[in-house]
mmCIF file of C-alpha atoms in Angstrom:
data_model
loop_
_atom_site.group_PDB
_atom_site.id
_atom_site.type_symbol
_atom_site.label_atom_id
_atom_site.label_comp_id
_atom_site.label_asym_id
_atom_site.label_seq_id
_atom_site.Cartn_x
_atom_site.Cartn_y
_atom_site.Cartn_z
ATOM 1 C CA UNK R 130 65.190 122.857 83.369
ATOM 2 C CA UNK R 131 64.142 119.604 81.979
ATOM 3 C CA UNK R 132 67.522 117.014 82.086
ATOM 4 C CA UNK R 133 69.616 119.200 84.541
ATOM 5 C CA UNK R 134 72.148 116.935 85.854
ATOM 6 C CA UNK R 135 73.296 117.768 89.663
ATOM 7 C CA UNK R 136 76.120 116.071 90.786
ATOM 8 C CA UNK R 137 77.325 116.126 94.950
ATOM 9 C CA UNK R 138 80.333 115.207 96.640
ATOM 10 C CA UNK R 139 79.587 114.379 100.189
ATOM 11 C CA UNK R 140 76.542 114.374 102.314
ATOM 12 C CA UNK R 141 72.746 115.522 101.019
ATOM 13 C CA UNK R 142 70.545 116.411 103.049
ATOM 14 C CA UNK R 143 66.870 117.400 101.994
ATOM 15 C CA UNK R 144 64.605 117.592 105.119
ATOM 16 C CA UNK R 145 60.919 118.961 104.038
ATOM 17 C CA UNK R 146 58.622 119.476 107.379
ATOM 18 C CA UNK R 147 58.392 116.921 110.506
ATOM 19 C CA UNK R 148 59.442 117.274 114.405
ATOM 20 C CA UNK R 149 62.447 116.440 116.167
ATOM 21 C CA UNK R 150 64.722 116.240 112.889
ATOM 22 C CA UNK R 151 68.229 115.532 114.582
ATOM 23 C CA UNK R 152 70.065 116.035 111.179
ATOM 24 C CA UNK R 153 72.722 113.332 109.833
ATOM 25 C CA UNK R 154 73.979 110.850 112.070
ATOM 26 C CA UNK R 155 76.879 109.313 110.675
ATOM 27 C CA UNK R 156 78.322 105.481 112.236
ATOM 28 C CA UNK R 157 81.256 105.397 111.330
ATOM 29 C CA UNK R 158 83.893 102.905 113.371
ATOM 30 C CA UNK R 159 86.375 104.316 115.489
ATOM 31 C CA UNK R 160 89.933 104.196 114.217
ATOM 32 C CA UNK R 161 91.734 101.665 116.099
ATOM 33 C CA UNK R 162 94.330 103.222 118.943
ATOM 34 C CA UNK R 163 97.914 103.373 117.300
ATOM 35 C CA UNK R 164 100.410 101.965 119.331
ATOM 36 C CA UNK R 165 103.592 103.236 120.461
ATOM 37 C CA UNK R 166 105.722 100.731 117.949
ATOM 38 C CA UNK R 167 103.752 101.768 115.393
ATOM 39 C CA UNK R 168 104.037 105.303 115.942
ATOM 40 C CA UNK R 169 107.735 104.868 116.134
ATOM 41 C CA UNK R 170 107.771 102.500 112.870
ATOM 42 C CA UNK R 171 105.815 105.153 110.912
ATOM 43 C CA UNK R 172 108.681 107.940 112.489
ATOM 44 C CA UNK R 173 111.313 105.395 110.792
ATOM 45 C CA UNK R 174 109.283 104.631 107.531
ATOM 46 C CA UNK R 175 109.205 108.319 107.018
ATOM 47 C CA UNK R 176 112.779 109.153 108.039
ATOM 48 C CA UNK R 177 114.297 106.521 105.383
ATOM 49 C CA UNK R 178 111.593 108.304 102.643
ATOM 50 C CA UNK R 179 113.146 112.089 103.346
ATOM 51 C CA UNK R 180 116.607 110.775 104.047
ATOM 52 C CA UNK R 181 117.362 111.063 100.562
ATOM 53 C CA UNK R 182 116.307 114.387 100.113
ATOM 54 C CA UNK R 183 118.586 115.435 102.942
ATOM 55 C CA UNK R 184 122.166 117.347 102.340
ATOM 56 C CA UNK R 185 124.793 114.305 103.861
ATOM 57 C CA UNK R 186 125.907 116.749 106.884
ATOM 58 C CA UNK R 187 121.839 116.439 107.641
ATOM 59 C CA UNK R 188 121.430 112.668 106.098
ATOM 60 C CA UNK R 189 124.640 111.364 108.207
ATOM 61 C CA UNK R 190 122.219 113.036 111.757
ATOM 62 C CA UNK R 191 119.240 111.310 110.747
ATOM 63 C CA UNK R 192 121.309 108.152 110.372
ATOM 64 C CA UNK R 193 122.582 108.693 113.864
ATOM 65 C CA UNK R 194 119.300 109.428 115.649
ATOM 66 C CA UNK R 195 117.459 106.798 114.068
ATOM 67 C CA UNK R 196 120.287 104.499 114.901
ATOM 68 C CA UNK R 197 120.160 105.576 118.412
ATOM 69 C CA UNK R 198 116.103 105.493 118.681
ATOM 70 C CA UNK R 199 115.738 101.451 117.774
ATOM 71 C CA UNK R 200 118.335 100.820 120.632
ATOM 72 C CA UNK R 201 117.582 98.907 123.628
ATOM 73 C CA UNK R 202 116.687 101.545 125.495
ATOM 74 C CA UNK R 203 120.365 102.658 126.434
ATOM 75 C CA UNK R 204 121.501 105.598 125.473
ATOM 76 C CA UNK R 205 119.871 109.147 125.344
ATOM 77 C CA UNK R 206 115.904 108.976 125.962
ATOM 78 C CA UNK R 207 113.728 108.521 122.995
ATOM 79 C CA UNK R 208 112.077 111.866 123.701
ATOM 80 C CA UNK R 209 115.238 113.968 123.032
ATOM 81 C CA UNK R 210 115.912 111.595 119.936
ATOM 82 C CA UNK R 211 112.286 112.172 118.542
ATOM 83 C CA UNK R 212 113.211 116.263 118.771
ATOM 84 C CA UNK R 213 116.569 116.066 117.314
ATOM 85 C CA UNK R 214 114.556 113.931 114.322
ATOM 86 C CA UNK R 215 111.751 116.505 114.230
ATOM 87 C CA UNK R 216 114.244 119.469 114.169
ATOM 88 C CA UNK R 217 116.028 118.132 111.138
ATOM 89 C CA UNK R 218 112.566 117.361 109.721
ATOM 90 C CA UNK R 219 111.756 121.206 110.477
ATOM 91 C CA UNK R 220 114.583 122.110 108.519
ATOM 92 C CA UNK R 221 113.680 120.825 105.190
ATOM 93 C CA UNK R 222 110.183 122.703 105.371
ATOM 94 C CA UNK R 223 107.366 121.074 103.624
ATOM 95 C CA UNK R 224 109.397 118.212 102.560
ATOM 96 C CA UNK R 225 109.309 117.368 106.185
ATOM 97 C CA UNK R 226 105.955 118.051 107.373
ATOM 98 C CA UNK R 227 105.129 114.503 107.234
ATOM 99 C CA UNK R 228 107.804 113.300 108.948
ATOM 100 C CA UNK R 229 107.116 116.394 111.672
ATOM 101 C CA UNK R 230 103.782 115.050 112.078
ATOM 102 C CA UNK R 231 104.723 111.345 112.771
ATOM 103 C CA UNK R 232 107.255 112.646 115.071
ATOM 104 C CA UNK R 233 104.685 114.885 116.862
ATOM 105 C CA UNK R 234 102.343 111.737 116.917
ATOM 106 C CA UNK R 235 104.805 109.570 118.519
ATOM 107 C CA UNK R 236 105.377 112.539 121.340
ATOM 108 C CA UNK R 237 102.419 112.403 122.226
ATOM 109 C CA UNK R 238 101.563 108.277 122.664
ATOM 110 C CA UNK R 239 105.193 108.695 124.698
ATOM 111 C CA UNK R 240 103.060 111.087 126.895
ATOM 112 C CA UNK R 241 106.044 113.570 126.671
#
């Protein structure tokens, strides 16, 4: 098997004998905490990317709620805003799973 090439994607590991082996330790650097303006930026960035995909009776909704969730805080609370967004997300199926996902982010750093 002279000039067998073997070629790996990700980790390898080749541990022959010894005591205590502990097995890979990886360092990697925690990802920095998101914040809720950037969760709720990312819920915007997305909405204005699927927006066009949207039928206008679903388009002109988006357009509402997003209008409604950068307000001053008057209004209807941003946790009923972030479901009517994720339920018009929902709708579209896959085409909104990213949008879904931001949405479901943001929830959660509203501790809702």
């Amino acid at each position: 098997m002279s000039g067998d090439h073997h070629h790996y994607f990700g980790d390898v590991v080749n541990m022959r004998d010894g005591q205590g082996n502990q097995g890979i330790v990886h360092h990697h650097a925690p990802a920095a905490p998101v914040t809720r303006e950037q969760a709720l930026r990312a819920v915007r960035e997305l909405a204005e990317a699927l927006r066009t995909e949207l039928p206008e009776p679903d388009r002109q909704a988006l357009d509402e709620e997003l209008a409604a969730l950068g307000g001053s805080g008057e209004g209807p609370p941003r946790r009923r805003i972030l479901l009517a967004i994720a339920g018009i997300a929902a709708s579209v199926g896959a085409l909104g799973q990213p949008l879904l996902d931001s949405v479901r982010a943001a929830l959660e750093l509203l501790g809702t």
